[in-house]
PDB file of C-alpha atoms and ligand atoms in Angstrom:
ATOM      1  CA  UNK A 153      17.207  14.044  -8.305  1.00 82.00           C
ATOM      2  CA  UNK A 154      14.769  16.201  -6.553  1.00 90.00           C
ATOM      3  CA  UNK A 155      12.204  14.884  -3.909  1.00 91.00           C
ATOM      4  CA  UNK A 156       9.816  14.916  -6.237  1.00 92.00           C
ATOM      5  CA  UNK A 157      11.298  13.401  -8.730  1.00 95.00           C
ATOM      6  CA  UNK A 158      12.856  10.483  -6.470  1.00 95.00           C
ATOM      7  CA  UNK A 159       9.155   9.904  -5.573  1.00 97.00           C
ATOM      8  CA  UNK A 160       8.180   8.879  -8.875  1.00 97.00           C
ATOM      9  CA  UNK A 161      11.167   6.771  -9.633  1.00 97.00           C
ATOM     10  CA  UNK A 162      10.453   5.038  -6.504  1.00 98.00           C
ATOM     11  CA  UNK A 163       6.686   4.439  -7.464  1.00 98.00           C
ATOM     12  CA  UNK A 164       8.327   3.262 -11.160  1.00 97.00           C
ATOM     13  CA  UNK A 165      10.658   0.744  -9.842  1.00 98.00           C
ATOM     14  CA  UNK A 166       8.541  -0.613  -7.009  1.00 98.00           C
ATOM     15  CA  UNK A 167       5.224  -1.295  -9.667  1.00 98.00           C
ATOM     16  CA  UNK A 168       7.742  -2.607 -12.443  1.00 98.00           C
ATOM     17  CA  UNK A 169       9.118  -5.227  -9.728  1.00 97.00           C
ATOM     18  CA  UNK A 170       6.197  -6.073  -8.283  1.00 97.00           C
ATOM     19  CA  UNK A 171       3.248  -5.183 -10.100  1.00 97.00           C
ATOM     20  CA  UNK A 172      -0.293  -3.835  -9.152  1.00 95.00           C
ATOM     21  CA  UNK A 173      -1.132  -4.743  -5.235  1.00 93.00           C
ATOM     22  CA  UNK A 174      -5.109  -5.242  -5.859  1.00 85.00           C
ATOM     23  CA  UNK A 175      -5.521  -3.309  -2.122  1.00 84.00           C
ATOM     24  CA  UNK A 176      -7.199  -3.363   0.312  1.00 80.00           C
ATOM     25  CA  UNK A 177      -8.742  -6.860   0.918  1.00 77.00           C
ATOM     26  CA  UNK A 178     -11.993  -6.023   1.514  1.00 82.00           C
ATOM     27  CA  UNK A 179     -15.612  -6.924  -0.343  1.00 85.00           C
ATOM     28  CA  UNK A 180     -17.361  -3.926   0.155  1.00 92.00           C
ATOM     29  CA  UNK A 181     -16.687  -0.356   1.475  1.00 94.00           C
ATOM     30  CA  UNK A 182     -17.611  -0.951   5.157  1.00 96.00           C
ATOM     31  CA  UNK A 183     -15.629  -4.331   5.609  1.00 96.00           C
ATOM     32  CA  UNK A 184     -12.849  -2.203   4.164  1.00 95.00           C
ATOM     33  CA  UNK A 185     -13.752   0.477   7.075  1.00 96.00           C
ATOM     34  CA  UNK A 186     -14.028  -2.152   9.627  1.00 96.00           C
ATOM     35  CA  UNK A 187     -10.955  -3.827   8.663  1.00 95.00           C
ATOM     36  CA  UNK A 188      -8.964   0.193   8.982  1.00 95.00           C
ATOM     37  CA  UNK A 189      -9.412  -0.040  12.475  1.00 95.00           C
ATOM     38  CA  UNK A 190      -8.958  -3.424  13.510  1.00 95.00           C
ATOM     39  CA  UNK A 191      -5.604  -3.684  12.012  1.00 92.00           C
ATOM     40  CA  UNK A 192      -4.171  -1.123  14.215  1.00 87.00           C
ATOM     41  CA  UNK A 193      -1.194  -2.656  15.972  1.00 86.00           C
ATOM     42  CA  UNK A 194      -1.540  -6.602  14.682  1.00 88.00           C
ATOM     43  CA  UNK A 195      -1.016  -8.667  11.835  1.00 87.00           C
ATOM     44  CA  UNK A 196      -3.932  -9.026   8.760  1.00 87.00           C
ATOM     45  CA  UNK A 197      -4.487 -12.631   8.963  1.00 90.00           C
ATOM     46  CA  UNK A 198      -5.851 -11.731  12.551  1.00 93.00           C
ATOM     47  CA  UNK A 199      -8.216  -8.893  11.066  1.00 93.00           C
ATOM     48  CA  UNK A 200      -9.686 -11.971   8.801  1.00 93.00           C
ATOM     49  CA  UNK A 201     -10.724 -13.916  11.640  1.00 94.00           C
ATOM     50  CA  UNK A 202     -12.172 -11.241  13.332  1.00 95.00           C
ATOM     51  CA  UNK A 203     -14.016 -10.093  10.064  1.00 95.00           C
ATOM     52  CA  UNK A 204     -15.115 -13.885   9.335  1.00 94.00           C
ATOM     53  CA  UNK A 205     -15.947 -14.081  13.282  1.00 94.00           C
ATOM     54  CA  UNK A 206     -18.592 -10.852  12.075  1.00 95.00           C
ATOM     55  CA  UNK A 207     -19.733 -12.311   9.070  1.00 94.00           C
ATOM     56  CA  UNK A 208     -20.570 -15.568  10.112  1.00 94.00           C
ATOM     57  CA  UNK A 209     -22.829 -14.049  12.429  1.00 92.00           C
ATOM     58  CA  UNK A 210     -24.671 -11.819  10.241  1.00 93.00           C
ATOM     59  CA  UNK A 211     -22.920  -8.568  12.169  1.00 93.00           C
ATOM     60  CA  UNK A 212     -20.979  -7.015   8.971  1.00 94.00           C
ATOM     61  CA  UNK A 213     -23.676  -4.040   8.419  1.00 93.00           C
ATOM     62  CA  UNK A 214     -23.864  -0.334  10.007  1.00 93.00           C
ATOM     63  CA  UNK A 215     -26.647  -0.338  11.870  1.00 94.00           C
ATOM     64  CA  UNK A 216     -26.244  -4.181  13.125  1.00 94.00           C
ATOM     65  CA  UNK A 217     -22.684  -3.603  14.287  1.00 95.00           C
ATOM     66  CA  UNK A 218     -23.949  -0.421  16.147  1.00 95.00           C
ATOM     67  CA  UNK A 219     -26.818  -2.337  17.953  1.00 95.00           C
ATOM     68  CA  UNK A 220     -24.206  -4.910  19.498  1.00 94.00           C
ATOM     69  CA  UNK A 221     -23.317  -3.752  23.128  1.00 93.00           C
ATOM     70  CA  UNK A 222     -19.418  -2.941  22.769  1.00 93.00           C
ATOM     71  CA  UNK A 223     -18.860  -5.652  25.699  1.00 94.00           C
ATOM     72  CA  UNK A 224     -20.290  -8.380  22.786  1.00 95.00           C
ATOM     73  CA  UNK A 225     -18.653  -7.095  19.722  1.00 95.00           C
ATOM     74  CA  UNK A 226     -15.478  -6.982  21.650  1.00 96.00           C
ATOM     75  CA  UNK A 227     -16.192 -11.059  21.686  1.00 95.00           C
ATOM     76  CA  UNK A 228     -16.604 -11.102  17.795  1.00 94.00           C
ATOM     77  CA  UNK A 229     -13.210  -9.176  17.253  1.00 95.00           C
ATOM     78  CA  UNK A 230     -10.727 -10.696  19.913  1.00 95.00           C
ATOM     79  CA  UNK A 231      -8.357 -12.401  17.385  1.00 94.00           C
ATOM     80  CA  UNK A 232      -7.247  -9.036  16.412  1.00 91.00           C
ATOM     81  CA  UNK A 233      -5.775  -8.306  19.521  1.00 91.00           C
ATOM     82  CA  UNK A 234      -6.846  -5.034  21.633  1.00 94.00           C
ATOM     83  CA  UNK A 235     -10.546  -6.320  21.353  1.00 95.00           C
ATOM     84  CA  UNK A 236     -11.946  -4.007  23.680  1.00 95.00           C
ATOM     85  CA  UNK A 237      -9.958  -1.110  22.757  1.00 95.00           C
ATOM     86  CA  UNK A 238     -10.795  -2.115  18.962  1.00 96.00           C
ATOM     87  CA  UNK A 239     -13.953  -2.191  19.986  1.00 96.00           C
ATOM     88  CA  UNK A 240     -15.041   1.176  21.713  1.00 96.00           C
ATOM     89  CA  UNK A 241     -13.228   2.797  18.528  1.00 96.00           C
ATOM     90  CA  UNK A 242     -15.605   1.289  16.171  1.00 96.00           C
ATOM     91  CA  UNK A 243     -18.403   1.704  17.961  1.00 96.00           C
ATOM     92  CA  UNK A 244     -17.584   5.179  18.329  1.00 96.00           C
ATOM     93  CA  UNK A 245     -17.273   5.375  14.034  1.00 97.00           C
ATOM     94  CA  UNK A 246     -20.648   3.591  13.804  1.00 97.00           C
ATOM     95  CA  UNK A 247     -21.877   6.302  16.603  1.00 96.00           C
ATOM     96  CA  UNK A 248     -20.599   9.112  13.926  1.00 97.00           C
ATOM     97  CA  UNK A 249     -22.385   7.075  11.372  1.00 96.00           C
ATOM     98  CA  UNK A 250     -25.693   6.552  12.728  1.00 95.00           C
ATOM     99  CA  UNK A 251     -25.562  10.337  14.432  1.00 95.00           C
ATOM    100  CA  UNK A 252     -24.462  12.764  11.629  1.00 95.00           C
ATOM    101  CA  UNK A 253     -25.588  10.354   8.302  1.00 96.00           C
ATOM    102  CA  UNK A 254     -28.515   8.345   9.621  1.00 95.00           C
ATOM    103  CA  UNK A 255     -26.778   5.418   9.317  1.00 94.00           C
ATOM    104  CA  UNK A 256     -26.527   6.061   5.589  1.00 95.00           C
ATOM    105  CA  UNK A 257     -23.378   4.889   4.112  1.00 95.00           C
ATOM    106  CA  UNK A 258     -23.739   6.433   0.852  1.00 95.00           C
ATOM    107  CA  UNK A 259     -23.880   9.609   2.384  1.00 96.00           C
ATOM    108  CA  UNK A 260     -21.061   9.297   4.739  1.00 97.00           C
ATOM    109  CA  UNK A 261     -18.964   8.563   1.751  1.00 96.00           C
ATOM    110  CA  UNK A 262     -19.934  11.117  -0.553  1.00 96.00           C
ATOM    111  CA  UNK A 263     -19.009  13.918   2.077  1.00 97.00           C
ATOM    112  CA  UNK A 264     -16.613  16.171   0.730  1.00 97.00           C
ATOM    113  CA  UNK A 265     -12.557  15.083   1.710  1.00 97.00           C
ATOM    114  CA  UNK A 266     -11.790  17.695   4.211  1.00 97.00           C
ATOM    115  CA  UNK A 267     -15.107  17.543   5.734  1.00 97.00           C
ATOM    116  CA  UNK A 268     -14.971  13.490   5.979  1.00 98.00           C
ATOM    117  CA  UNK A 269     -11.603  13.676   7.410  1.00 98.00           C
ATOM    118  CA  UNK A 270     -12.121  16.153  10.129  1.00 98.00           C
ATOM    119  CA  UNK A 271     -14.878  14.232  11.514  1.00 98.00           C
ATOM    120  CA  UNK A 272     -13.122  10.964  11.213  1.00 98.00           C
ATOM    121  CA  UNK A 273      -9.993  12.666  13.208  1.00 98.00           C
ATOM    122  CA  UNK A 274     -12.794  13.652  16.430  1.00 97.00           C
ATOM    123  CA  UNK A 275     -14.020  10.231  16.529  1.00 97.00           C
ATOM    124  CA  UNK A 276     -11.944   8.918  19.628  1.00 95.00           C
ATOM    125  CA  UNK A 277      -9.235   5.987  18.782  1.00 93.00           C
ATOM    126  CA  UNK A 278      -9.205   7.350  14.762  1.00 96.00           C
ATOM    127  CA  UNK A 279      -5.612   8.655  14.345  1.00 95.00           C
ATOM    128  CA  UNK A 280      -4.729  10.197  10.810  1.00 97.00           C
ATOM    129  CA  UNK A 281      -3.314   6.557   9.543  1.00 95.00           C
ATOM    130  CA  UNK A 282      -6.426   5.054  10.166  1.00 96.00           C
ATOM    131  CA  UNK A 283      -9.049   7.966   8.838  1.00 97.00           C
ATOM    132  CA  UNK A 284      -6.960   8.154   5.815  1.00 97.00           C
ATOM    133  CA  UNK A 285      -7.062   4.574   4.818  1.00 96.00           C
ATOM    134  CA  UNK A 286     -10.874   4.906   5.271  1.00 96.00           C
ATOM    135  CA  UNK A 287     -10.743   7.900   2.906  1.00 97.00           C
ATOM    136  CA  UNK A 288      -8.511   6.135   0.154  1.00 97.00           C
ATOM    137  CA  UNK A 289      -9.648   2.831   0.260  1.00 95.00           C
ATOM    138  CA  UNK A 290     -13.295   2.547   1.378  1.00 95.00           C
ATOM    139  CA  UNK A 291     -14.082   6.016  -0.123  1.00 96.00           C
ATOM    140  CA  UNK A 292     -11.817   6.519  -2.890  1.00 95.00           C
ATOM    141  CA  UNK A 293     -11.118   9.722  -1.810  1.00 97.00           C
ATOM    142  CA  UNK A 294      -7.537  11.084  -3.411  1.00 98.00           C
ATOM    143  CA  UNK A 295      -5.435  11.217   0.074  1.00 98.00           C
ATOM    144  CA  UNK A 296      -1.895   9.525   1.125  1.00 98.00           C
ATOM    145  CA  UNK A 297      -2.095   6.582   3.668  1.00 97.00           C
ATOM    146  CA  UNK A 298       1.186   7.271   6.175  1.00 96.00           C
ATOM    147  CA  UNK A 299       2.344   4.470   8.006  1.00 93.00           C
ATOM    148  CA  UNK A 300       5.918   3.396   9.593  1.00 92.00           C
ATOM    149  CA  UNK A 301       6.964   1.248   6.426  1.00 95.00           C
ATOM    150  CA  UNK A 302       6.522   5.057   4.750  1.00 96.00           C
ATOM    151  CA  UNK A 303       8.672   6.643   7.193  1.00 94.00           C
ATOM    152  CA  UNK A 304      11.742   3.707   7.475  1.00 94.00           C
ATOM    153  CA  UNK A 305      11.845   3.897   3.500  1.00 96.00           C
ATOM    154  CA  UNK A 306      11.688   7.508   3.324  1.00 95.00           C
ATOM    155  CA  UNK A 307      13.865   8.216   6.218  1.00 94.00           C
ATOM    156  CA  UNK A 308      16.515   5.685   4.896  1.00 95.00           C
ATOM    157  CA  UNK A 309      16.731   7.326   1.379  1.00 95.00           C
ATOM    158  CA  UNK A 310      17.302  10.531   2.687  1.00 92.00           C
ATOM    159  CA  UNK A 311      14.089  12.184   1.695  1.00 93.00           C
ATOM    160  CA  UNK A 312      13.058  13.129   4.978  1.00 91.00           C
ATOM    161  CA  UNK A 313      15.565  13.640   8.188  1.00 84.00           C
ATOM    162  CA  UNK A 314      15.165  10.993  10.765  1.00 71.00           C
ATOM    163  CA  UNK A 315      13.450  13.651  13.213  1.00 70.00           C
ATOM    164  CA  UNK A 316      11.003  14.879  10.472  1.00 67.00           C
ATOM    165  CA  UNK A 317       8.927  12.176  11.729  1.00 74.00           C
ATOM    166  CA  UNK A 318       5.610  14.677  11.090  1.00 90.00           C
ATOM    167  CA  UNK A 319       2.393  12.396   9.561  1.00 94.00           C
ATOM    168  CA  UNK A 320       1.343  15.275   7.405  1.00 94.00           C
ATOM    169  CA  UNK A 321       4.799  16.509   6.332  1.00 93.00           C
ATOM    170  CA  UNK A 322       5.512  12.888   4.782  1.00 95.00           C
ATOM    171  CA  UNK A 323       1.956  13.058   3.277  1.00 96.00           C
ATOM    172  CA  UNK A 324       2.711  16.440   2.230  1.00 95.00           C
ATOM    173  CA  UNK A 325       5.652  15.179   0.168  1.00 95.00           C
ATOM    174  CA  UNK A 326       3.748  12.729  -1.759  1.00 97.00           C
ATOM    175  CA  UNK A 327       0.763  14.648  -2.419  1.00 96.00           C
ATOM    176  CA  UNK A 328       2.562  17.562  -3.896  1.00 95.00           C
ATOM    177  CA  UNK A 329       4.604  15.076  -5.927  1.00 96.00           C
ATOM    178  CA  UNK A 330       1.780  12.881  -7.493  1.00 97.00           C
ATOM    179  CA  UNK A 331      -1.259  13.735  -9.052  1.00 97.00           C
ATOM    180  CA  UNK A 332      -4.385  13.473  -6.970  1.00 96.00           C
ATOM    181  CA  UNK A 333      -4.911  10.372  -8.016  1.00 97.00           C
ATOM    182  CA  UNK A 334      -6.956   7.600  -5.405  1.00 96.00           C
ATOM    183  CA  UNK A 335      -5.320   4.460  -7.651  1.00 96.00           C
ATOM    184  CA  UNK A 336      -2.379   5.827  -7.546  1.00 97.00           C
ATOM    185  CA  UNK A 337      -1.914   6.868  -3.907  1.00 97.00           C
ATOM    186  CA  UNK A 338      -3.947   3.216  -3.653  1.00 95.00           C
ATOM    187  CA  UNK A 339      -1.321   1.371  -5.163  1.00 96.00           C
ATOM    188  CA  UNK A 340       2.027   3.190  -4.177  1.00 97.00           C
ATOM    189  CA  UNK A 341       0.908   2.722  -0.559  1.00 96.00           C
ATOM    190  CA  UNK A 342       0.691  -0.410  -1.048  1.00 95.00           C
ATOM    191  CA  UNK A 343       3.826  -1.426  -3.154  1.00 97.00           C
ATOM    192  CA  UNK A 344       5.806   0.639  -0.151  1.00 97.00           C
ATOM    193  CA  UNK A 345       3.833  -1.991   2.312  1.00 95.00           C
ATOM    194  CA  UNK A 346       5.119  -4.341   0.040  1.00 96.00           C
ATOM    195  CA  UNK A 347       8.930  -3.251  -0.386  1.00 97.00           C
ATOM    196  CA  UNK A 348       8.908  -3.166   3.746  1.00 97.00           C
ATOM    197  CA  UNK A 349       7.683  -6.539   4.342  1.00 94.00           C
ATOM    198  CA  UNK A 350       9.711  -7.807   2.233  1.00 96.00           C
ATOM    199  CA  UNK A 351      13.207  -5.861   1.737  1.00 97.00           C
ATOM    200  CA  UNK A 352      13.324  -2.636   3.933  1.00 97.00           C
ATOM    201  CA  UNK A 353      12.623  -4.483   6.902  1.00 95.00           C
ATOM    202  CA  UNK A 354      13.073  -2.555  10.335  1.00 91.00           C
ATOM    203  CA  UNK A 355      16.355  -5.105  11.251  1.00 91.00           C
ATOM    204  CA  UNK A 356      18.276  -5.895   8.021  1.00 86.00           C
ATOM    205  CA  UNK A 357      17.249  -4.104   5.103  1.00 94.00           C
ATOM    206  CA  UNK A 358      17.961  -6.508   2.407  1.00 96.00           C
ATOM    207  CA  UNK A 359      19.437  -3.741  -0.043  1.00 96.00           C
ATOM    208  CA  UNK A 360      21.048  -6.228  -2.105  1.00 95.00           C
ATOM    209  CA  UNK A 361      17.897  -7.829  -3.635  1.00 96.00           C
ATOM    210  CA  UNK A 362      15.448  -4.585  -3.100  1.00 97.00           C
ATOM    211  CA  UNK A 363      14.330  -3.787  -6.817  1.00 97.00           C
ATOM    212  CA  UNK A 364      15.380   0.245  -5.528  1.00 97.00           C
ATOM    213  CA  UNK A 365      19.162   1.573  -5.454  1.00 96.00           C
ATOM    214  CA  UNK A 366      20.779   0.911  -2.364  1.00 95.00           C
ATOM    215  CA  UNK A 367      21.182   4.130  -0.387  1.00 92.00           C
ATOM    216  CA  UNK A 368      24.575   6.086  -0.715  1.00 82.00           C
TER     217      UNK A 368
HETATM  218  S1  SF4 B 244      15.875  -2.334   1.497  1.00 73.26           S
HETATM  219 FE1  SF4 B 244      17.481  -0.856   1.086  1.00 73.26          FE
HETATM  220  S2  SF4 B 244      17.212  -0.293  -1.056  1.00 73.26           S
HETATM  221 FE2  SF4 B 244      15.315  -1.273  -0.371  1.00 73.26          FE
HETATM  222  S3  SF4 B 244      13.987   0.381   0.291  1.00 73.26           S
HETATM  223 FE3  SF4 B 244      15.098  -0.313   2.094  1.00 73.26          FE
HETATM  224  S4  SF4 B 244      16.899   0.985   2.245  1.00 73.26           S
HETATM  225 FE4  SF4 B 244      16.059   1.183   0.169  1.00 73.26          FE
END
């Protein structure tokens, strides 16, 4: 079976164990965005509080988020961990925001892919990982989400070498396998989230239960 091909059996057996994912948790586009980059490096159920933490006080909108003096929304956004870090990097999105779009959501959106992405990737603390979620799943923009559950599987199954650790090679792989497609890429990212949590974890990959063959 070629890459290709192993791709889409993958996809197949992970959606006919587990069904569709209903990703990302997130009620509108820009909780979705917000939520991209304060799940870097912690666990979800600490995004949640942080999100709640901005709701409750009114703070989950562009231009009030970008009013709040970094030091404060820091405050809002500690249970996920890096809070000032998290921080800076999101005021520095809502500073791209409010710049180059007027604070116009709608707008930002609707930019053309390549465009959106490049100026994602100069915002400071937005890595590829986290500018392509905010393409896929608060834009809907057709682009592969890379993250390390991607990697293990891929690396483990022999699809990529262990040192062809490259972000865009791996998304390269997918995107030439799979039709351009934002539900798709939507929901295979997050069946392969799925299959990691659960089975291909990075101690102890439970092979044995994992609804895909065991590597040879
Ligand atoms: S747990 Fe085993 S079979 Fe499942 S994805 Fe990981 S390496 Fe493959």
């Amino acid at each position: 079976m070629n890459r290709p091909q192993a791709l889409n059996d993958i996809y197949d057996r992970l959606l006919a164990r587990f069904g569709p994912q209903h990703w990302w948790p997130g009620e509108t586009p820009f909780e979705v965005m917000v939520g991209a980059v304060l799940t870097q490096n912690t666990a979800w159920s600490n995004v949640e509080k942080a999100i709640a933490n901005l709701k409750g006080q009114g703070l989950l909108d562009p231009a009030r988020l970008f009013a709040l003096p970094p030091p404060l929304l820091a405050e809002q956004i500690r249970p996920c961990g890096y809070f000032n870090l998290k921080a800076a990097r999101l005021h520095n999105l809502l500073s791209l925001i409010a710049g180059r779009f007027d604070g116009d959501l709608d707008r930002f959106f609707a930019t053309p892919l390549a465009s959106l992405r490049q100026q994602l990737l100069e915002v400071k603390g937005i890595g590829p990982e986290t500018a392509d979620s905010i393409l896929l799943y608060a834009a809907g923009k057709p682009i592969f989400v890379v993250d390390a559950y991607t990697h293990r599987l891929l690396s483990r199954h022999g699809l990529i070498a262990e040192e062809e650790a490259d972000y865009h090679q791996i998304q390269a792989l997918f995107m030439d396998a799979l039709p351009a497609d934002p539900a798709l890429f939507n929901e295979y990212h997050a069946l392969i989230v799925r299959v990691g949590k659960e089975y291909c974890k990075k101690t102890g990959p439970r092979c044995g239960e994992c609804p895909l063959p065991a590597p040879s």
